[in-house]
mmCIF file of C-alpha atoms in Angstrom:
data_model
loop_
_atom_site.group_PDB
_atom_site.id
_atom_site.type_symbol
_atom_site.label_atom_id
_atom_site.label_comp_id
_atom_site.label_asym_id
_atom_site.label_seq_id
_atom_site.Cartn_x
_atom_site.Cartn_y
_atom_site.Cartn_z
ATOM 1 C CA MET A 1 -4.783 2.976 24.628
ATOM 2 C CA GLN A 2 -3.145 1.734 27.787
ATOM 3 C CA ALA A 3 0.060 3.413 28.875
ATOM 4 C CA SER A 4 1.907 0.130 28.430
ATOM 5 C CA GLU A 5 0.756 -0.255 24.816
ATOM 6 C CA LYS A 6 3.043 0.969 22.077
ATOM 7 C CA TYR A 7 1.815 2.497 18.858
ATOM 8 C CA GLN A 8 3.285 0.443 16.051
ATOM 9 C CA ILE A 9 2.908 1.660 12.505
ATOM 10 C CA ARG A 10 2.805 -0.749 9.596
ATOM 11 C CA ILE A 11 5.045 -0.236 6.576
ATOM 12 C CA LYS A 12 4.336 -0.996 2.922
ATOM 13 C CA LEU A 13 7.102 -0.747 0.344
ATOM 14 C CA CYS A 14 5.378 -0.582 -3.024
ATOM 15 C CA GLY A 15 6.370 -0.982 -6.638
ATOM 16 C CA LEU A 16 9.091 -3.609 -6.187
ATOM 17 C CA THR A 17 10.247 -5.044 -9.499
ATOM 18 C CA ARG A 18 13.644 -6.755 -9.057
ATOM 19 C CA PRO A 19 15.059 -9.628 -7.002
ATOM 20 C CA SER A 20 17.420 -7.139 -5.376
ATOM 21 C CA ASP A 21 14.377 -5.158 -4.173
ATOM 22 C CA ILE A 22 13.063 -8.297 -2.507
ATOM 23 C CA GLU A 23 16.432 -9.030 -0.918
ATOM 24 C CA THR A 24 16.435 -5.575 0.645
ATOM 25 C CA ALA A 25 12.827 -5.947 1.782
ATOM 26 C CA ASN A 26 13.616 -9.272 3.444
ATOM 27 C CA LEU A 27 16.380 -7.593 5.435
ATOM 28 C CA LEU A 28 14.145 -4.679 6.466
ATOM 29 C CA HIS A 29 11.035 -6.818 7.053
ATOM 30 C CA PRO A 30 8.201 -4.385 6.316
ATOM 31 C CA ASP A 31 4.657 -5.603 6.890
ATOM 32 C CA TYR A 32 3.748 -5.416 3.214
ATOM 33 C CA VAL A 33 5.362 -5.158 -0.214
ATOM 34 C CA GLY A 34 3.422 -4.128 -3.289
ATOM 35 C CA PHE A 35 3.498 -5.488 -6.835
ATOM 36 C CA VAL A 36 1.889 -3.324 -9.508
ATOM 37 C CA PHE A 37 -0.310 -5.191 -11.989
ATOM 38 C CA ALA A 38 -1.393 -2.053 -13.884
ATOM 39 C CA LYS A 39 0.256 -2.184 -17.308
ATOM 40 C CA LYS A 40 0.292 1.601 -17.725
ATOM 41 C CA SER A 41 2.541 1.977 -14.679
ATOM 42 C CA ARG A 42 6.313 2.134 -15.114
ATOM 43 C CA ARG A 43 6.454 -0.195 -12.099
ATOM 44 C CA TYR A 44 4.335 -2.847 -13.799
ATOM 45 C CA VAL A 45 5.525 -6.412 -13.331
ATOM 46 C CA SER A 46 4.352 -9.356 -15.411
ATOM 47 C CA SER A 47 2.605 -12.354 -13.905
ATOM 48 C CA GLU A 48 5.686 -14.525 -14.328
ATOM 49 C CA ARG A 49 7.908 -11.918 -12.685
ATOM 50 C CA VAL A 50 5.537 -11.584 -9.729
ATOM 51 C CA LYS A 51 5.611 -15.348 -9.192
ATOM 52 C CA THR A 52 9.404 -15.289 -9.158
ATOM 53 C CA LEU A 53 9.562 -12.332 -6.781
ATOM 54 C CA LYS A 54 7.020 -13.870 -4.402
ATOM 55 C CA GLU A 55 9.089 -17.041 -4.178
ATOM 56 C CA LEU A 56 11.999 -14.924 -2.947
ATOM 57 C CA LEU A 57 9.903 -12.974 -0.439
ATOM 58 C CA HIS A 58 10.050 -13.808 3.273
ATOM 59 C CA PRO A 59 6.825 -15.689 4.119
ATOM 60 C CA ASP A 60 5.965 -13.313 6.955
ATOM 61 C CA ILE A 61 5.775 -10.319 4.602
ATOM 62 C CA LEU A 62 2.387 -9.911 2.933
ATOM 63 C CA ALA A 63 2.351 -9.403 -0.829
ATOM 64 C CA VAL A 64 -0.125 -6.796 -2.059
ATOM 65 C CA GLY A 65 -1.280 -6.801 -5.675
ATOM 66 C CA VAL A 66 -2.070 -3.301 -6.952
ATOM 67 C CA PHE A 67 -4.838 -3.357 -9.587
ATOM 68 C CA VAL A 68 -6.473 -0.598 -11.609
ATOM 69 C CA ASP A 69 -9.986 -1.362 -12.897
ATOM 70 C CA GLU A 70 -9.184 -5.038 -13.365
ATOM 71 C CA GLU A 71 -11.983 -7.595 -13.646
ATOM 72 C CA PRO A 72 -12.845 -8.856 -10.139
ATOM 73 C CA GLU A 73 -12.588 -12.457 -11.326
ATOM 74 C CA THR A 74 -8.992 -11.832 -12.369
ATOM 75 C CA VAL A 75 -8.134 -10.260 -9.013
ATOM 76 C CA ALA A 76 -9.776 -13.159 -7.177
ATOM 77 C CA THR A 77 -7.765 -15.657 -9.224
ATOM 78 C CA TRP A 78 -4.519 -14.014 -8.139
ATOM 79 C CA LEU A 79 -5.615 -14.024 -4.524
ATOM 80 C CA SER A 80 -6.657 -17.663 -4.569
ATOM 81 C CA SER A 81 -3.359 -18.640 -6.191
ATOM 82 C CA GLY A 82 -1.460 -17.515 -3.099
ATOM 83 C CA ILE A 83 0.879 -15.355 -5.172
ATOM 84 C CA ILE A 84 -0.615 -12.268 -3.546
ATOM 85 C CA ASP A 85 -2.191 -12.016 -0.113
ATOM 86 C CA VAL A 86 -4.038 -8.701 -0.346
ATOM 87 C CA ALA A 87 -5.716 -6.831 -3.215
ATOM 88 C CA GLN A 88 -5.259 -3.079 -3.515
ATOM 89 C CA LEU A 89 -7.805 -1.395 -5.784
ATOM 90 C CA HIS A 90 -6.384 1.802 -7.242
ATOM 91 C CA GLY A 91 -8.911 2.687 -9.940
ATOM 92 C CA ARG A 92 -12.596 3.520 -10.162
ATOM 93 C CA GLU A 93 -13.749 0.385 -8.352
ATOM 94 C CA ASP A 94 -17.014 1.131 -6.510
ATOM 95 C CA GLU A 95 -18.973 -0.552 -3.751
ATOM 96 C CA ALA A 96 -20.615 -2.934 -6.215
ATOM 97 C CA TYR A 97 -17.162 -4.028 -7.358
ATOM 98 C CA ILE A 98 -16.027 -4.632 -3.770
ATOM 99 C CA LYS A 99 -19.205 -6.621 -3.078
ATOM 100 C CA ARG A 100 -18.552 -8.798 -6.123
ATOM 101 C CA LEU A 101 -14.930 -9.361 -5.133
ATOM 102 C CA ARG A 102 -16.055 -10.397 -1.648
ATOM 103 C CA GLU A 103 -18.272 -13.038 -3.236
ATOM 104 C CA LEU A 104 -15.176 -14.474 -4.893
ATOM 105 C CA THR A 105 -12.591 -14.259 -2.109
ATOM 106 C CA GLU A 106 -12.217 -13.776 1.629
ATOM 107 C CA ARG A 107 -8.802 -12.150 1.271
ATOM 108 C CA PRO A 108 -8.325 -8.571 2.538
ATOM 109 C CA ILE A 109 -9.122 -5.634 0.262
ATOM 110 C CA ILE A 110 -7.503 -2.203 0.310
ATOM 111 C CA LYS A 111 -9.342 0.549 -1.567
ATOM 112 C CA ALA A 112 -7.292 3.578 -2.565
ATOM 113 C CA PHE A 113 -8.778 7.058 -2.629
ATOM 114 C CA SER A 114 -7.357 10.105 -4.353
ATOM 115 C CA VAL A 115 -7.780 12.883 -1.792
ATOM 116 C CA LYS A 116 -8.514 16.389 -3.002
ATOM 117 C CA GLU A 117 -11.341 17.560 -0.769
ATOM 118 C CA THR A 118 -13.431 16.652 2.271
ATOM 119 C CA HIS A 119 -15.822 14.574 0.175
ATOM 120 C CA ASP A 120 -12.998 12.166 -0.658
ATOM 121 C CA ILE A 121 -12.372 11.636 3.059
ATOM 122 C CA GLU A 122 -16.061 10.940 3.580
ATOM 123 C CA LYS A 123 -16.024 8.317 0.821
ATOM 124 C CA ALA A 124 -12.999 6.651 2.401
ATOM 125 C CA ASN A 125 -14.687 6.522 5.788
ATOM 126 C CA ASP A 126 -17.791 4.914 4.250
ATOM 127 C CA SER A 127 -15.936 2.287 2.188
ATOM 128 C CA THR A 128 -16.685 -1.369 2.920
ATOM 129 C CA ALA A 129 -13.107 -2.358 2.071
ATOM 130 C CA ASP A 130 -11.055 -3.867 4.883
ATOM 131 C CA PHE A 131 -8.602 -0.984 4.648
ATOM 132 C CA VAL A 132 -8.476 2.341 2.854
ATOM 133 C CA LEU A 133 -5.428 4.053 1.395
ATOM 134 C CA LEU A 134 -5.234 7.816 1.003
ATOM 135 C CA ASP A 135 -3.069 9.189 -1.776
ATOM 136 C CA ALA A 136 -2.693 12.140 -4.127
ATOM 137 C CA GLY A 137 -3.684 11.751 -7.754
ATOM 138 C CA ASP A 138 -3.320 8.291 -9.250
ATOM 139 C CA GLY A 139 -0.601 7.211 -6.838
ATOM 140 C CA GLY A 140 3.119 6.745 -7.246
ATOM 141 C CA THR A 141 3.643 10.408 -8.090
ATOM 142 C CA GLY A 142 5.520 11.393 -4.948
ATOM 143 C CA THR A 143 3.181 14.312 -4.288
ATOM 144 C CA ALA A 144 1.262 14.956 -1.088
ATOM 145 C CA PHE A 145 -2.322 16.046 -0.573
ATOM 146 C CA ASP A 146 -3.449 18.525 2.085
ATOM 147 C CA ARG A 147 -2.772 16.579 5.286
ATOM 148 C CA GLU A 148 -5.202 18.736 7.258
ATOM 149 C CA LEU A 149 -7.982 16.786 5.558
ATOM 150 C CA LEU A 150 -6.895 13.800 7.657
ATOM 151 C CA THR A 151 -8.665 15.330 10.654
ATOM 152 C CA GLY A 152 -11.871 13.991 9.107
ATOM 153 C CA MET A 153 -10.753 10.362 9.126
ATOM 154 C CA SER A 154 -12.669 8.148 11.549
ATOM 155 C CA ARG A 155 -11.065 4.798 10.696
ATOM 156 C CA PRO A 156 -7.511 3.443 10.392
ATOM 157 C CA TYR A 157 -5.877 4.167 7.057
ATOM 158 C CA PHE A 158 -2.805 3.658 4.913
ATOM 159 C CA LEU A 159 -1.158 7.000 4.158
ATOM 160 C CA ALA A 160 0.678 7.555 0.872
ATOM 161 C CA GLY A 161 1.819 10.478 -1.260
ATOM 162 C CA GLY A 162 4.872 12.656 -0.754
ATOM 163 C CA LEU A 163 6.495 10.358 1.780
ATOM 164 C CA ASP A 164 10.243 9.801 1.926
ATOM 165 C CA ALA A 165 12.895 9.379 4.599
ATOM 166 C CA ASP A 166 12.913 13.124 5.325
ATOM 167 C CA THR A 167 9.159 13.577 5.712
ATOM 168 C CA VAL A 168 7.875 10.308 7.119
ATOM 169 C CA GLY A 169 9.025 10.726 10.725
ATOM 170 C CA GLU A 170 7.157 13.953 11.378
ATOM 171 C CA THR A 171 4.162 12.715 9.396
ATOM 172 C CA VAL A 172 3.881 9.607 11.555
ATOM 173 C CA ARG A 173 4.191 11.592 14.773
ATOM 174 C CA ARG A 174 1.607 14.142 13.658
ATOM 175 C CA TRP A 175 -1.051 11.932 12.058
ATOM 176 C CA ARG A 176 -0.485 8.436 13.443
ATOM 177 C CA PRO A 177 -1.812 6.468 10.448
ATOM 178 C CA TYR A 178 -2.319 2.727 10.577
ATOM 179 C CA ALA A 179 0.336 2.294 7.881
ATOM 180 C CA VAL A 180 2.563 4.270 5.550
ATOM 181 C CA ASP A 181 2.931 3.356 1.886
ATOM 182 C CA VAL A 182 5.933 4.502 -0.150
ATOM 183 C CA SER A 183 7.099 3.990 -3.723
ATOM 184 C CA SER A 184 8.782 6.923 -5.476
ATOM 185 C CA GLY A 185 10.160 8.147 -2.146
ATOM 186 C CA ILE A 186 12.528 5.157 -2.004
ATOM 187 C CA GLU A 187 13.709 5.383 -5.607
ATOM 188 C CA THR A 188 16.671 6.868 -7.445
ATOM 189 C CA ASP A 189 16.338 7.386 -11.185
ATOM 190 C CA GLY A 190 13.127 5.396 -11.234
ATOM 191 C CA VAL A 191 14.354 2.242 -9.488
ATOM 192 C CA LYS A 192 14.309 1.192 -5.877
ATOM 193 C CA ASP A 193 17.309 2.385 -3.871
ATOM 194 C CA ALA A 194 18.376 0.008 -1.083
ATOM 195 C CA GLU A 195 19.857 2.814 1.024
ATOM 196 C CA LYS A 196 16.714 4.925 0.752
ATOM 197 C CA MET A 197 14.582 1.906 1.620
ATOM 198 C CA GLN A 198 16.668 1.282 4.716
ATOM 199 C CA THR A 199 16.604 4.906 5.855
ATOM 200 C CA PHE A 200 12.857 5.167 5.308
ATOM 201 C CA VAL A 201 12.090 2.081 7.381
ATOM 202 C CA LYS A 202 14.522 3.192 10.089
ATOM 203 C CA ASN A 203 12.925 6.638 10.351
ATOM 204 C CA VAL A 204 9.426 5.181 10.554
ATOM 205 C CA ARG A 205 10.352 2.844 13.376
ATOM 206 C CA GLU A 206 12.279 5.486 15.289
ATOM 207 C CA ALA A 207 9.356 7.904 15.013
#
């Protein structure tokens, strides 16, 4: 990196469900927002709601659809519709699944990995997805995995798990991920909190 170049981290605000969440995101202008298509998640949004929210979203902010073991044809349909710009795979999707999805769409793919040990880092490094996301458990839990495992990463990555306004600044300075992904860390009583969203984004950019 040249001395004149500035490290710029990307920001993804995930699990948005209300028009007010989108209004706040438009003011903060993160790189990505995430819509959860997994029905078992408390942040699940229906197809009609996602369409409405995307219409309100600033066109420069990429919409990420979060899927869990969904049929690749269904994911590809959402991508081709233009409602979402990026697919995030948060289940047991393997390399064969990613290959099939690539046959159906040229849109970017993020594959999430639950990190518990070194082997999980190795799998993330070897993934053919455009991007990988490292999280704890099934995601959206607000818990962090052992960050020392990040020393084994050899490619850019989205970092999630246990991030909030208080922890993200030091985390960014220490590990320098490609992007940070937050959901529960910007919520109060299970819904997005505009003040927490603002403080989180501010602390990332200042870091």
